[in-house]
PDB file of C-alpha atoms in Angstrom:
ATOM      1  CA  UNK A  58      19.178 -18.397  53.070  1.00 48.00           C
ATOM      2  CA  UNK A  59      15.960 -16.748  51.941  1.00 46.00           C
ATOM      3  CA  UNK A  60      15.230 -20.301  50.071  1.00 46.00           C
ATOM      4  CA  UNK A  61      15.565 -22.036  53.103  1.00 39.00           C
ATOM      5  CA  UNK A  62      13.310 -19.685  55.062  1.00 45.00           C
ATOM      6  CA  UNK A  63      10.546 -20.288  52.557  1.00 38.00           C
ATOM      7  CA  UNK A  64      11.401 -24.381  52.949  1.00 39.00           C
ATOM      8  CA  UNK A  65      10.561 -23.796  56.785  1.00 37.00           C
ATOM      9  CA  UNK A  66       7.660 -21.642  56.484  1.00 35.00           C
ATOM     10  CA  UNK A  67       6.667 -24.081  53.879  1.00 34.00           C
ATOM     11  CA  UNK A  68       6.846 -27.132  56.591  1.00 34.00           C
ATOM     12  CA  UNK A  69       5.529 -25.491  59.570  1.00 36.00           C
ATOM     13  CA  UNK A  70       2.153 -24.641  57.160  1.00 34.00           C
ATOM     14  CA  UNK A  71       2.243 -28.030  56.517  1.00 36.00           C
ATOM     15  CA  UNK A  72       2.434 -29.597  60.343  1.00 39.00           C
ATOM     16  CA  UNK A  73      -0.329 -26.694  60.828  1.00 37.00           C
ATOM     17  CA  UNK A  74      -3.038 -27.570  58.845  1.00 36.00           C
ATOM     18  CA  UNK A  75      -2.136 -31.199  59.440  1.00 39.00           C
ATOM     19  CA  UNK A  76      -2.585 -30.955  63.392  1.00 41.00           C
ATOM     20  CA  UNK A  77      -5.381 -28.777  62.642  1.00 41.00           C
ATOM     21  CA  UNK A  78      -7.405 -31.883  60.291  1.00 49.00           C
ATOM     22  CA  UNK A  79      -6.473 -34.074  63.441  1.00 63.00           C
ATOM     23  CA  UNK A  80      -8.537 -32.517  65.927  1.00 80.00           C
ATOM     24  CA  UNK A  81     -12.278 -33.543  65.865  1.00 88.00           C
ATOM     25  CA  UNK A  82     -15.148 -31.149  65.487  1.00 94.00           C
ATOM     26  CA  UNK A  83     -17.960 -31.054  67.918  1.00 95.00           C
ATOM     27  CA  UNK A  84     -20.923 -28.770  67.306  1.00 96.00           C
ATOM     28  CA  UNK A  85     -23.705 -29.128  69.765  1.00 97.00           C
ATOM     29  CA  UNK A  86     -27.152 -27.388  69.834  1.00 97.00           C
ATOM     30  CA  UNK A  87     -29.822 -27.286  72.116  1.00 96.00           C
ATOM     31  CA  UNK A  88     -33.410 -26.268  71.947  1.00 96.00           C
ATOM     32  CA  UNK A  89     -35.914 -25.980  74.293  1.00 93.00           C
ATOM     33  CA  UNK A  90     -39.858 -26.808  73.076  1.00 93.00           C
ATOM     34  CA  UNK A  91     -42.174 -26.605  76.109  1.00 89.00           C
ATOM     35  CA  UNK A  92     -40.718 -29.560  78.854  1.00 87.00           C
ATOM     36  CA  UNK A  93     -38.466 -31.092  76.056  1.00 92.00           C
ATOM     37  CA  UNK A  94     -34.815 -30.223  75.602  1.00 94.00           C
ATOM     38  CA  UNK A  95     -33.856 -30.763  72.023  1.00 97.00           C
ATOM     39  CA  UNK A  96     -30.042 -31.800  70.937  1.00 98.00           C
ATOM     40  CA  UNK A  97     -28.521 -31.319  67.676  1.00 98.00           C
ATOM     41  CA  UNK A  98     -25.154 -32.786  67.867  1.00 98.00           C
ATOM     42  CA  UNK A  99     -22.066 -33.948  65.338  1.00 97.00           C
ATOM     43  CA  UNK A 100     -18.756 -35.081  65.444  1.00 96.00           C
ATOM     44  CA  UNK A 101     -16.665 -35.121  62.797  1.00 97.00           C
ATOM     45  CA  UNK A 102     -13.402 -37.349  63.861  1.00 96.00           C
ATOM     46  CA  UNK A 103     -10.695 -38.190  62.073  1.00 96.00           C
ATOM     47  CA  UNK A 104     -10.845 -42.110  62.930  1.00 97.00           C
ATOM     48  CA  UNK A 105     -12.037 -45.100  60.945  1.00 97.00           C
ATOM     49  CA  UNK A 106     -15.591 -46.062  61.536  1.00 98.00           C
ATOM     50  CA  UNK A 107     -14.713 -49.149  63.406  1.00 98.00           C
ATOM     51  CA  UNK A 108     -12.582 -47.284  65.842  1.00 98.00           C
ATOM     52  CA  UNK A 109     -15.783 -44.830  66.460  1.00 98.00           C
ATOM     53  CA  UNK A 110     -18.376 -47.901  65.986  1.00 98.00           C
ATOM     54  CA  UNK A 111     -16.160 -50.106  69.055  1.00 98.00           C
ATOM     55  CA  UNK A 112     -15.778 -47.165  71.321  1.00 98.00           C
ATOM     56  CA  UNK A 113     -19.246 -45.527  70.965  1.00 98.00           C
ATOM     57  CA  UNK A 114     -20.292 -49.733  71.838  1.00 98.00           C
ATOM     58  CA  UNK A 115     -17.744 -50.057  74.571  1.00 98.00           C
ATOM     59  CA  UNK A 116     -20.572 -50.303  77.407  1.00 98.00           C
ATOM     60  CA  UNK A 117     -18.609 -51.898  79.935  1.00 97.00           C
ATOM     61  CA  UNK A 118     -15.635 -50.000  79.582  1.00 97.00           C
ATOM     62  CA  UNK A 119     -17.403 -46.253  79.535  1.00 97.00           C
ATOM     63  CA  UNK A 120     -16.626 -46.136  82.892  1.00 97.00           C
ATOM     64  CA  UNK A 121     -12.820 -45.457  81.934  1.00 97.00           C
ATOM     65  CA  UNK A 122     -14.059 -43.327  79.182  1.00 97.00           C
ATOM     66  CA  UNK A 123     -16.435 -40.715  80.819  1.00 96.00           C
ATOM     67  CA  UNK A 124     -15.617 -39.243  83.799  1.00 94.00           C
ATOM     68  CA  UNK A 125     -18.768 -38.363  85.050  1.00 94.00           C
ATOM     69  CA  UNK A 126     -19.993 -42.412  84.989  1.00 96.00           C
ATOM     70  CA  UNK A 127     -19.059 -44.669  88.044  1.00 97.00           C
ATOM     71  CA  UNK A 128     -20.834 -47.707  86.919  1.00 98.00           C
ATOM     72  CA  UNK A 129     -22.103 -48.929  82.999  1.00 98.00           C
ATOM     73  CA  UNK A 130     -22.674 -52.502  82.583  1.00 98.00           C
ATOM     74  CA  UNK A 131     -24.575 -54.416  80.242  1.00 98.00           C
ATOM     75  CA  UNK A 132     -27.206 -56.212  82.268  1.00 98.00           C
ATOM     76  CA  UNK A 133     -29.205 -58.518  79.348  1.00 98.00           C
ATOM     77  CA  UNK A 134     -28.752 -58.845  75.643  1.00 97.00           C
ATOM     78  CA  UNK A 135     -31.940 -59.597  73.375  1.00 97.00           C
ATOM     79  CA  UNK A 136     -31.223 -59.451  69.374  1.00 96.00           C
ATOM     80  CA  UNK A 137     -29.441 -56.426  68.186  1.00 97.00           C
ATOM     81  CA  UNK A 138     -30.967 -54.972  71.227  1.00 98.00           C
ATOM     82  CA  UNK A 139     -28.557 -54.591  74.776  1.00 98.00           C
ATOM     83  CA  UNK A 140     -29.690 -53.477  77.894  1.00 99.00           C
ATOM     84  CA  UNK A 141     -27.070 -50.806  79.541  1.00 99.00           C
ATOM     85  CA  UNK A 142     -27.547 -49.894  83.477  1.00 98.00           C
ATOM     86  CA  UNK A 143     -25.090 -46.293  84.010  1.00 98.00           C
ATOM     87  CA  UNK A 144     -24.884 -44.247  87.445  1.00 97.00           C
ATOM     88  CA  UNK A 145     -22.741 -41.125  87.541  1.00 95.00           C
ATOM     89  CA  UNK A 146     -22.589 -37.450  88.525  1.00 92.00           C
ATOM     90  CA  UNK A 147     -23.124 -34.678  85.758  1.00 87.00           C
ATOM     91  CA  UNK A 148     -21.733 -31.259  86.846  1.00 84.00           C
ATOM     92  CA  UNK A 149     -22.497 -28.113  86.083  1.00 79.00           C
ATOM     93  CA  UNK A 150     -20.155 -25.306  87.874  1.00 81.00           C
ATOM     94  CA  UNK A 151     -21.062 -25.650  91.635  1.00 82.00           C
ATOM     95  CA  UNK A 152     -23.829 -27.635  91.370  1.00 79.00           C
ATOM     96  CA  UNK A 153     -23.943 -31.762  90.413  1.00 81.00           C
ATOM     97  CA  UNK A 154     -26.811 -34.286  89.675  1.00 81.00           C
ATOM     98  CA  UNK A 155     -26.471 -37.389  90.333  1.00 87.00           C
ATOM     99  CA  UNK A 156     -27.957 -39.736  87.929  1.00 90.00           C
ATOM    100  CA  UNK A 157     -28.874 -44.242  86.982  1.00 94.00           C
ATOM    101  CA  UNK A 158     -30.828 -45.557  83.892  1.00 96.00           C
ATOM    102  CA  UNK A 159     -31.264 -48.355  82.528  1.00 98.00           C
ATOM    103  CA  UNK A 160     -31.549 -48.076  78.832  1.00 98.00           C
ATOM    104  CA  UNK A 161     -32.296 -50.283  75.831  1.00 99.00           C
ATOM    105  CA  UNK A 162     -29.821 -49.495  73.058  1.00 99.00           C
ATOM    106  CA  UNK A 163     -30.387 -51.091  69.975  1.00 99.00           C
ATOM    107  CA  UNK A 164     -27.598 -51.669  67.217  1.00 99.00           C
ATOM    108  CA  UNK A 165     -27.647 -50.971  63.701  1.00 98.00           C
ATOM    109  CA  UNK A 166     -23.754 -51.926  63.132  1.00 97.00           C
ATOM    110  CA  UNK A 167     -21.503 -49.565  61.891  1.00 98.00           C
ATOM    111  CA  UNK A 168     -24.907 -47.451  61.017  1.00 98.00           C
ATOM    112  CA  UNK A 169     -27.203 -46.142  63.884  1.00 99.00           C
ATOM    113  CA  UNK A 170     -27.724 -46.283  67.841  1.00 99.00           C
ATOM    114  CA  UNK A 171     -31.079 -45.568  69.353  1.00 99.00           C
ATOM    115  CA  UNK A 172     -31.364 -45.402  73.176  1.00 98.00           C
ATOM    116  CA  UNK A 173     -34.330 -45.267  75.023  1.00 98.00           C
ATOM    117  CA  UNK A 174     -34.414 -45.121  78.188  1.00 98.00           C
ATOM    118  CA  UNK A 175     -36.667 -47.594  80.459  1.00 98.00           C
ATOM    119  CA  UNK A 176     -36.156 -46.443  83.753  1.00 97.00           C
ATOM    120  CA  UNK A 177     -33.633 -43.452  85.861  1.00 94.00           C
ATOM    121  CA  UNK A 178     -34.055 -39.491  86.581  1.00 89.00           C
ATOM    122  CA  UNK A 179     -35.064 -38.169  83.567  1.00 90.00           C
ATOM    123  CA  UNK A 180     -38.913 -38.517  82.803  1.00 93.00           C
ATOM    124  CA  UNK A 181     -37.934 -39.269  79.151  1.00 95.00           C
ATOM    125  CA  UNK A 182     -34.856 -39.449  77.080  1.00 96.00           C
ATOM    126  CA  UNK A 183     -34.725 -40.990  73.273  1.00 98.00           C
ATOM    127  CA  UNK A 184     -31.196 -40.582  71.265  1.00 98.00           C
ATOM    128  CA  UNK A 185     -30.294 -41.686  67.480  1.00 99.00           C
ATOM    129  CA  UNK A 186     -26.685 -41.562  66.585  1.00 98.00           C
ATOM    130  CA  UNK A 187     -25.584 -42.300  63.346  1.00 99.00           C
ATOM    131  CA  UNK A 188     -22.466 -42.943  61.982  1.00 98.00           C
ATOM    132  CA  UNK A 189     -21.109 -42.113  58.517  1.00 98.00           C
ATOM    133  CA  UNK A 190     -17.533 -42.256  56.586  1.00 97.00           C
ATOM    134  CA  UNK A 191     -16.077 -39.418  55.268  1.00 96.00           C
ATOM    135  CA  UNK A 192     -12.703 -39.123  53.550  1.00 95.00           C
ATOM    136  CA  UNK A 193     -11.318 -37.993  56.933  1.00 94.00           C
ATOM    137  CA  UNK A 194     -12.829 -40.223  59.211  1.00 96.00           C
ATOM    138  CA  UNK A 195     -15.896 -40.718  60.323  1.00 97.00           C
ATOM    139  CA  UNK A 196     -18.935 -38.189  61.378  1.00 98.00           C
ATOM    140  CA  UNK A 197     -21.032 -38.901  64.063  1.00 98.00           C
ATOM    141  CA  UNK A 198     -24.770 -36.930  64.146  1.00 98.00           C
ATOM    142  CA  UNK A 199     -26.375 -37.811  67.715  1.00 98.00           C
ATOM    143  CA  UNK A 200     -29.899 -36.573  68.138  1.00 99.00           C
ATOM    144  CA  UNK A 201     -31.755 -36.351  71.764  1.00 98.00           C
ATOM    145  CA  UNK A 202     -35.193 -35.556  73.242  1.00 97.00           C
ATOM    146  CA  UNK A 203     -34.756 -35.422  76.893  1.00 94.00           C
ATOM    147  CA  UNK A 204     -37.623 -34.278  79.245  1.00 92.00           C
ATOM    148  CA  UNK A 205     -35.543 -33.591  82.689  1.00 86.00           C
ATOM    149  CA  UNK A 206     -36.730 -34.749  85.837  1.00 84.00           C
ATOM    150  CA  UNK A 207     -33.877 -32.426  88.159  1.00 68.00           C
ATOM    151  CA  UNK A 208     -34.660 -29.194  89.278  1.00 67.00           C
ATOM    152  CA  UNK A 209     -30.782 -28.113  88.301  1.00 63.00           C
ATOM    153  CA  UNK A 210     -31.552 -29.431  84.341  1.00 64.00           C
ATOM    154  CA  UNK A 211     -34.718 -27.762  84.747  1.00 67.00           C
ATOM    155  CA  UNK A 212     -33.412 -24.471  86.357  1.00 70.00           C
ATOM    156  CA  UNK A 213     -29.876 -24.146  83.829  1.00 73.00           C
ATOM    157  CA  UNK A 214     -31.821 -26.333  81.079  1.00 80.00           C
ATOM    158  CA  UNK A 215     -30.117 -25.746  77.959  1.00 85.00           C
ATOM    159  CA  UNK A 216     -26.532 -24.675  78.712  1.00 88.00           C
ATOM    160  CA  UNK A 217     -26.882 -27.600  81.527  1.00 85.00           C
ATOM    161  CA  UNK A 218     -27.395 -30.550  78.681  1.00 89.00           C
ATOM    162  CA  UNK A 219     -24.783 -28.789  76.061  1.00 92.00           C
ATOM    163  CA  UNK A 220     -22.259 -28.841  78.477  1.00 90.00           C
ATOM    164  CA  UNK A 221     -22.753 -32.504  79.294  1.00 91.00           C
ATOM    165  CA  UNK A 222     -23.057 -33.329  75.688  1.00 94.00           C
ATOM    166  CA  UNK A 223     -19.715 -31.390  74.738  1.00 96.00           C
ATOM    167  CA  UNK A 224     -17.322 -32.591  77.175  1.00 95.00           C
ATOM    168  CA  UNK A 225     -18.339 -36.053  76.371  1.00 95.00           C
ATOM    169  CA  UNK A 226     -18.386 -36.154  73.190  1.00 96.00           C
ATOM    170  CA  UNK A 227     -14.698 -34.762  73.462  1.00 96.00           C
ATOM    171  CA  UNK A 228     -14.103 -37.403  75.998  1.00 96.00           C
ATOM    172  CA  UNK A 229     -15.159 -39.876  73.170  1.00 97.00           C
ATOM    173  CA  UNK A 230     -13.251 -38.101  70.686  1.00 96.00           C
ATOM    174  CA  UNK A 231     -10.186 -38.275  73.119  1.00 96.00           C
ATOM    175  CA  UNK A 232     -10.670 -42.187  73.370  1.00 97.00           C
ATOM    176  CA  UNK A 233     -11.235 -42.504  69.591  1.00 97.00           C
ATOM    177  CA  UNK A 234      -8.357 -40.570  68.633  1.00 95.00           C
ATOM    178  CA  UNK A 235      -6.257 -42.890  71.644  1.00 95.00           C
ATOM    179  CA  UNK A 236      -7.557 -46.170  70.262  1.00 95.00           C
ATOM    180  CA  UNK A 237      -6.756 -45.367  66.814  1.00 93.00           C
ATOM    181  CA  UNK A 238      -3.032 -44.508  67.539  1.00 91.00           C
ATOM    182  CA  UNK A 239      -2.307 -48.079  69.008  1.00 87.00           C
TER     183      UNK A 239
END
């Protein structure tokens, strides 16, 4: 009996730390520096890169991805460079912001996305994500300079932009995770 108490212990260690190398890591950081919010960001998912690579691309599906978007559409396509128009809603408690860009993305496959954004609310945003493999998966570092132009970013500010990054990057994560178990 004792044996097959240790076997048991033994196995439910196992499916522990198992489930526990499943579940992605997001750590998100945000600095202010005068009008310019800051973010630090990485994701470490246990997915192939492709799987991250096609759903961090998916433009016209993102829709279906993030809940807070109610339109994303590519609108032109120019060399490794795509054009993505996005309207949503970000919310933050009781308050929400609604939001449109347009934004040129341009693709470095498998590698790097850089976004810059040509026209919406915010009076600048610039982001670099870039993608790695590890033996688990894949990590993800995203890096953003965003300069709001919303008196509810400007008045919550920091904890305002780390709670939109977190939830969806975990939203991603989610559809990663989904994608890769098909």
């Amino acid at each position: 009996m004792p044996k097959l108490r240790c076997i048991v212990v033994l196995l439910l260690l196992i499916m522990s730390f198992s489930a526990f190398g499943a579940e992605p890591e997001i750590l998100v950081a945000v600095e202010k520096n005068g009008d310019t919010f800051l973010v630090d960001a990485t994701i470490a998912i246990p997915v192939p890169l492709r799987t991250a690579w096609e759903v961090l691309t998916d433009f016209n599906n993102m829709v279906g991805i993030l809940s807070n978007l109610t339109l994303s559409k590519v609108i032109r396509r120019k060399g490794s460079s795509v054009f993505v128009m996005q309207e949503g809603t970000a919310k933050y408690g009781i308050f929400s912001y609604s939001f449109a860009s347009v934004r040129e993305i341009q693709l470095e496959p498998m590698k790097r996305i850089l976004a810059i954004q040509l026209t919406g609310n915010a009076k600048r945003f610039e982001s670099e994500m870039a993608l790695s493999e590890t033996r688990s998966g894949t990590r993800v570092h995203y890096r953003a300079e965003i300069v709001p132009d919303s008196s509810i970013a400007r008045i919550f500010g920091g904890p305002f932009i780390q709670h939109e990054v977190e939830e969806q990057f975990a939203l991603i994560a989610a559809e990663m995770i989904r994608r890769k178990a098909q």
